PDB file of C-alpha atoms in Angstrom:
ATOM      1  CA  MET V   1     -11.246  26.251 -85.052  1.00 68.00           C
ATOM      2  CA  LYS V   2     -10.199  24.140 -81.768  1.00 74.00           C
ATOM      3  CA  SER V   3      -9.573  25.994 -78.548  1.00 86.00           C
ATOM      4  CA  ASP V   4      -6.302  26.028 -76.919  1.00 88.00           C
ATOM      5  CA  THR V   5      -8.123  23.554 -74.554  1.00 92.00           C
ATOM      6  CA  GLU V   6      -9.198  21.334 -77.101  1.00 92.00           C
ATOM      7  CA  ALA V   7      -5.842  20.769 -78.986  1.00 91.00           C
ATOM      8  CA  ASN V   8      -4.122  20.202 -75.609  1.00 93.00           C
ATOM      9  CA  ALA V   9      -6.639  17.324 -74.919  1.00 94.00           C
ATOM     10  CA  ALA V  10      -6.464  16.034 -78.352  1.00 93.00           C
ATOM     11  CA  ARG V  11      -2.548  15.341 -78.009  1.00 95.00           C
ATOM     12  CA  ARG V  12      -3.022  13.928 -74.508  1.00 96.00           C
ATOM     13  CA  ARG V  13      -5.361  11.664 -76.203  1.00 96.00           C
ATOM     14  CA  ARG V  14      -3.007  10.866 -79.321  1.00 97.00           C
ATOM     15  CA  ARG V  15      -0.152  10.248 -76.646  1.00 97.00           C
ATOM     16  CA  LEU V  16      -2.016   7.764 -74.616  1.00 97.00           C
ATOM     17  CA  VAL V  17      -3.076   6.124 -77.743  1.00 97.00           C
ATOM     18  CA  VAL V  18       0.614   5.497 -78.960  1.00 97.00           C
ATOM     19  CA  ALA V  19       1.396   4.736 -75.211  1.00 97.00           C
ATOM     20  CA  VAL V  20      -1.424   1.688 -75.254  1.00 97.00           C
ATOM     21  CA  LYS V  21       0.006   0.674 -78.720  1.00 97.00           C
ATOM     22  CA  GLN V  22       3.541   0.669 -77.463  1.00 97.00           C
ATOM     23  CA  SER V  23       2.733  -1.380 -74.164  1.00 97.00           C
ATOM     24  CA  LEU V  24       0.878  -3.944 -76.057  1.00 97.00           C
ATOM     25  CA  ARG V  25       3.807  -4.317 -78.227  1.00 96.00           C
ATOM     26  CA  ASP V  26       6.228  -4.646 -75.367  1.00 97.00           C
ATOM     27  CA  LEU V  27       3.571  -6.936 -73.904  1.00 97.00           C
ATOM     28  CA  ARG V  28       3.725  -8.957 -77.306  1.00 95.00           C
ATOM     29  CA  VAL V  29       7.516  -9.229 -77.002  1.00 96.00           C
ATOM     30  CA  GLN V  30       7.543 -10.292 -73.410  1.00 97.00           C
ATOM     31  CA  LEU V  31       4.847 -13.040 -73.955  1.00 95.00           C
ATOM     32  CA  SER V  32       6.509 -14.582 -76.934  1.00 94.00           C
ATOM     33  CA  VAL V  33      10.160 -14.849 -74.914  1.00 96.00           C
ATOM     34  CA  LEU V  34       8.416 -16.546 -72.002  1.00 96.00           C
ATOM     35  CA  ASN V  35       6.545 -18.713 -74.529  1.00 94.00           C
ATOM     36  CA  HIS V  36       9.979 -19.291 -76.006  1.00 94.00           C
ATOM     37  CA  HIS V  37      11.338 -20.150 -72.984  1.00 95.00           C
ATOM     38  CA  VAL V  38       8.573 -22.707 -71.831  1.00 95.00           C
ATOM     39  CA  GLY V  39       8.819 -24.375 -75.375  1.00 94.00           C
ATOM     40  CA  VAL V  40      12.735 -24.865 -74.410  1.00 95.00           C
ATOM     41  CA  LYS V  41      11.872 -26.535 -71.371  1.00 94.00           C
ATOM     42  CA  ILE V  42       9.253 -28.574 -72.746  1.00 93.00           C
ATOM     43  CA  GLU V  43      10.990 -29.058 -76.345  1.00 92.00           C
ATOM     44  CA  LEU V  44       8.241 -27.571 -78.321  1.00 94.00           C
ATOM     45  CA  LYS V  45       8.642 -24.967 -81.054  1.00 94.00           C
ATOM     46  CA  ASP V  46       6.949 -21.629 -80.622  1.00 93.00           C
ATOM     47  CA  VAL V  47       4.767 -22.558 -83.228  1.00 94.00           C
ATOM     48  CA  ASP V  48       4.274 -26.081 -81.824  1.00 95.00           C
ATOM     49  CA  MET V  49       2.860 -24.414 -78.672  1.00 93.00           C
ATOM     50  CA  ASP V  50       0.355 -21.832 -80.381  1.00 93.00           C
ATOM     51  CA  CYS V  51      -1.090 -24.607 -82.188  1.00 94.00           C
ATOM     52  CA  LEU V  52      -1.279 -26.734 -78.693  1.00 93.00           C
ATOM     53  CA  ASP V  53      -2.545 -23.868 -77.099  1.00 91.00           C
ATOM     54  CA  LEU V  54      -5.137 -23.164 -79.923  1.00 93.00           C
ATOM     55  CA  ILE V  55      -6.146 -27.286 -79.725  1.00 92.00           C
ATOM     56  CA  ASN V  56      -6.442 -27.013 -75.882  1.00 89.00           C
ATOM     57  CA  ARG V  57      -8.544 -24.160 -75.771  1.00 89.00           C
ATOM     58  CA  HIS V  58     -11.186 -25.125 -78.575  1.00 89.00           C
ATOM     59  CA  GLY V  59     -11.418 -28.769 -78.233  1.00 79.00           C
ATOM     60  CA  GLY V  60     -10.953 -31.141 -81.089  1.00 84.00           C
ATOM     61  CA  LEU V  61     -10.257 -29.293 -84.180  1.00 90.00           C
ATOM     62  CA  SER V  62      -9.643 -30.656 -87.923  1.00 92.00           C
ATOM     63  CA  PRO V  63      -6.254 -29.894 -89.276  1.00 93.00           C
ATOM     64  CA  SER V  64      -7.523 -27.313 -91.745  1.00 92.00           C
ATOM     65  CA  ALA V  65      -9.570 -25.700 -89.289  1.00 93.00           C
ATOM     66  CA  LEU V  66      -6.447 -25.408 -87.190  1.00 94.00           C
ATOM     67  CA  ALA V  67      -4.562 -24.296 -89.954  1.00 93.00           C
ATOM     68  CA  ARG V  68      -7.056 -21.328 -90.445  1.00 89.00           C
ATOM     69  CA  SER V  69      -6.993 -20.349 -86.586  1.00 89.00           C
ATOM     70  CA  ALA V  70      -3.575 -20.631 -86.440  1.00 91.00           C
ATOM     71  CA  GLY V  71      -2.859 -18.612 -89.969  1.00 89.00           C
ATOM     72  CA  LEU V  72      -0.831 -21.288 -91.378  1.00 91.00           C
ATOM     73  CA  HIS V  73      -0.794 -23.409 -94.631  1.00 91.00           C
ATOM     74  CA  PRO V  74      -2.129 -26.975 -94.405  1.00 89.00           C
ATOM     75  CA  ALA V  75       1.094 -28.169 -95.502  1.00 91.00           C
ATOM     76  CA  THR V  76       3.433 -26.495 -92.436  1.00 93.00           C
ATOM     77  CA  MET V  77       0.495 -27.769 -90.244  1.00 93.00           C
ATOM     78  CA  THR V  78       1.090 -31.320 -91.073  1.00 93.00           C
ATOM     79  CA  GLY V  79       4.935 -31.332 -89.963  1.00 94.00           C
ATOM     80  CA  ILE V  80       3.561 -29.169 -86.759  1.00 96.00           C
ATOM     81  CA  LEU V  81       1.074 -32.330 -86.240  1.00 96.00           C
ATOM     82  CA  ASP V  82       3.622 -34.628 -86.868  1.00 95.00           C
ATOM     83  CA  ARG V  83       5.836 -33.277 -84.089  1.00 95.00           C
ATOM     84  CA  LEU V  84       3.189 -32.707 -81.626  1.00 95.00           C
ATOM     85  CA  GLU V  85       1.971 -36.420 -82.189  1.00 95.00           C
ATOM     86  CA  ARG V  86       5.780 -38.046 -81.965  1.00 94.00           C
ATOM     87  CA  GLY V  87       5.722 -35.677 -78.789  1.00 93.00           C
ATOM     88  CA  GLY V  88       3.136 -37.150 -77.425  1.00 93.00           C
ATOM     89  CA  TRP V  89       1.206 -34.192 -76.858  1.00 94.00           C
ATOM     90  CA  ILE V  90      -1.912 -34.528 -79.226  1.00 94.00           C
ATOM     91  CA  VAL V  91      -3.809 -37.427 -81.050  1.00 92.00           C
ATOM     92  CA  ARG V  92      -5.227 -37.908 -83.875  1.00 92.00           C
ATOM     93  CA  GLU V  93      -8.900 -39.440 -84.299  1.00 90.00           C
ATOM     94  CA  ARG V  94     -10.480 -40.685 -87.316  1.00 86.00           C
ATOM     95  CA  SER V  95     -14.254 -40.708 -87.846  1.00 77.00           C
ATOM     96  CA  SER V  96     -15.732 -44.061 -87.994  1.00 76.00           C
ATOM     97  CA  SER V  97     -17.920 -43.145 -90.259  1.00 78.00           C
ATOM     98  CA  ASP V  98     -15.320 -41.336 -92.641  1.00 74.00           C
ATOM     99  CA  ARG V  99     -12.223 -42.330 -92.386  1.00 73.00           C
ATOM    100  CA  ARG V 100     -10.759 -39.052 -94.204  1.00 76.00           C
ATOM    101  CA  ALA V 101     -11.969 -36.934 -91.342  1.00 83.00           C
ATOM    102  CA  VAL V 102      -9.406 -36.516 -88.620  1.00 90.00           C
ATOM    103  CA  THR V 103     -10.049 -34.398 -85.050  1.00 93.00           C
ATOM    104  CA  ILE V 104      -6.803 -33.472 -83.337  1.00 94.00           C
ATOM    105  CA  ARG V 105      -7.373 -33.696 -79.331  1.00 91.00           C
ATOM    106  CA  THR V 106      -4.652 -32.995 -76.802  1.00 90.00           C
ATOM    107  CA  VAL V 107      -3.535 -35.518 -74.397  1.00 89.00           C
ATOM    108  CA  GLY V 108      -4.944 -34.569 -71.034  1.00 79.00           C
ATOM    109  CA  ASN V 109      -2.125 -35.722 -68.680  1.00 77.00           C
ATOM    110  CA  ARG V 110       0.122 -33.238 -70.773  1.00 82.00           C
ATOM    111  CA  SER V 111      -1.251 -30.083 -69.877  1.00 81.00           C
ATOM    112  CA  GLY V 112       0.069 -29.908 -66.208  1.00 85.00           C
ATOM    113  CA  GLU V 113       3.218 -29.901 -67.466  1.00 87.00           C
ATOM    114  CA  ILE V 114       3.091 -26.651 -69.547  1.00 89.00           C
ATOM    115  CA  PHE V 115       0.789 -25.191 -66.746  1.00 89.00           C
ATOM    116  CA  ARG V 116       3.737 -25.795 -64.174  1.00 93.00           C
ATOM    117  CA  HIS V 117       5.986 -23.840 -66.335  1.00 94.00           C
ATOM    118  CA  PHE V 118       3.622 -20.624 -66.857  1.00 95.00           C
ATOM    119  CA  SER V 119       2.804 -20.677 -63.136  1.00 95.00           C
ATOM    120  CA  GLY V 120       5.175 -17.875 -62.358  1.00 95.00           C
ATOM    121  CA  MET V 121       3.400 -15.779 -64.688  1.00 96.00           C
ATOM    122  CA  ASN V 122      -0.137 -16.747 -63.366  1.00 96.00           C
ATOM    123  CA  THR V 123       0.772 -15.900 -60.043  1.00 97.00           C
ATOM    124  CA  LEU V 124       2.325 -12.670 -61.051  1.00 97.00           C
ATOM    125  CA  MET V 125      -0.689 -11.921 -63.187  1.00 97.00           C
ATOM    126  CA  ASP V 126      -3.235 -12.580 -60.026  1.00 98.00           C
ATOM    127  CA  GLU V 127      -1.035 -10.012 -58.203  1.00 98.00           C
ATOM    128  CA  VAL V 128      -1.444  -7.432 -61.024  1.00 97.00           C
ATOM    129  CA  CYS V 129      -4.969  -8.001 -61.129  1.00 98.00           C
ATOM    130  CA  ALA V 130      -5.598  -7.895 -57.574  1.00 98.00           C
ATOM    131  CA  ASN V 131      -4.674  -4.052 -58.092  1.00 97.00           C
ATOM    132  CA  TYR V 132      -7.981  -3.321 -60.004  1.00 98.00           C
ATOM    133  CA  THR V 133     -11.651  -3.237 -58.907  1.00 98.00           C
ATOM    134  CA  GLU V 134     -14.177  -5.702 -60.743  1.00 98.00           C
ATOM    135  CA  ALA V 135     -14.999  -2.871 -63.184  1.00 98.00           C
ATOM    136  CA  GLU V 136     -11.610  -2.107 -64.281  1.00 98.00           C
ATOM    137  CA  LEU V 137     -11.033  -5.590 -64.940  1.00 98.00           C
ATOM    138  CA  GLU V 138     -14.549  -5.498 -67.024  1.00 98.00           C
ATOM    139  CA  LEU V 139     -12.622  -2.817 -69.030  1.00 98.00           C
ATOM    140  CA  ILE V 140      -9.303  -4.539 -69.379  1.00 98.00           C
ATOM    141  CA  ALA V 141     -11.429  -7.442 -70.063  1.00 98.00           C
ATOM    142  CA  ASP V 142     -13.193  -6.099 -73.035  1.00 98.00           C
ATOM    143  CA  PHE V 143      -9.960  -4.192 -74.068  1.00 97.00           C
ATOM    144  CA  LEU V 144      -7.883  -7.122 -74.441  1.00 97.00           C
ATOM    145  CA  GLN V 145     -10.928  -9.130 -76.487  1.00 97.00           C
ATOM    146  CA  ARG V 146     -11.722  -6.442 -78.743  1.00 97.00           C
ATOM    147  CA  SER V 147      -7.728  -5.611 -79.052  1.00 97.00           C
ATOM    148  CA  THR V 148      -7.811  -9.606 -80.125  1.00 94.00           C
ATOM    149  CA  GLY V 149     -10.588  -9.170 -82.426  1.00 95.00           C
ATOM    150  CA  ALA V 150      -8.911  -6.356 -84.157  1.00 96.00           C
ATOM    151  CA  GLY V 151      -5.854  -8.295 -84.523  1.00 93.00           C
ATOM    152  CA  ARG V 152      -7.826 -10.629 -85.877  1.00 90.00           C
ATOM    153  CA  ASP V 153      -9.566  -8.511 -88.467  1.00 93.00           C
ATOM    154  CA  ALA V 154      -5.843  -7.367 -89.612  1.00 94.00           C
ATOM    155  CA  SER V 155      -4.606 -10.633 -89.954  1.00 89.00           C
ATOM    156  CA  ASP V 156      -7.693 -11.661 -91.907  1.00 87.00           C
ATOM    157  CA  GLU V 157      -7.178  -8.726 -94.447  1.00 91.00           C
ATOM    158  CA  LEU V 158      -3.338  -9.472 -94.984  1.00 89.00           C
ATOM    159  CA  ALA V 159      -4.469 -13.256 -95.494  1.00 83.00           C
ATOM    160  CA  GLY V 160      -7.014 -11.995 -97.919  1.00 74.00           C
TER     161      GLY V 160
END
């Protein structure tokens, strides 16, 4: 049987875990709001911005690889890529050896336009991070990476 001390410690831990999960949900909502506001400024839908970010971070991707990364149906991806291409955000490059193979790349000079709209958040995050030690930042980075992995695994399971 657990002692009162152990039971209290277990309750405190459960409350902290719930607080962490709630904070992650709050963060997700706030980042969605921020992304929506940026999207309005640059005339991109939220899903278009997500795909553009994936292309920016992962380099040239095939449309099917991008669809898998974004968790979207390939037909949906076609419409997104059409909008991004019309807006001058991406180019579709065809392989010289296989004309059916397409690689999606961002148009380099457009990235600054997006980054300017996120500069306020980046500055505020620099201020937040300044209050943590290097060891604490390593712990936070590890937590966020592991949380991202958990989200990916949960998404894969649902898509399964």
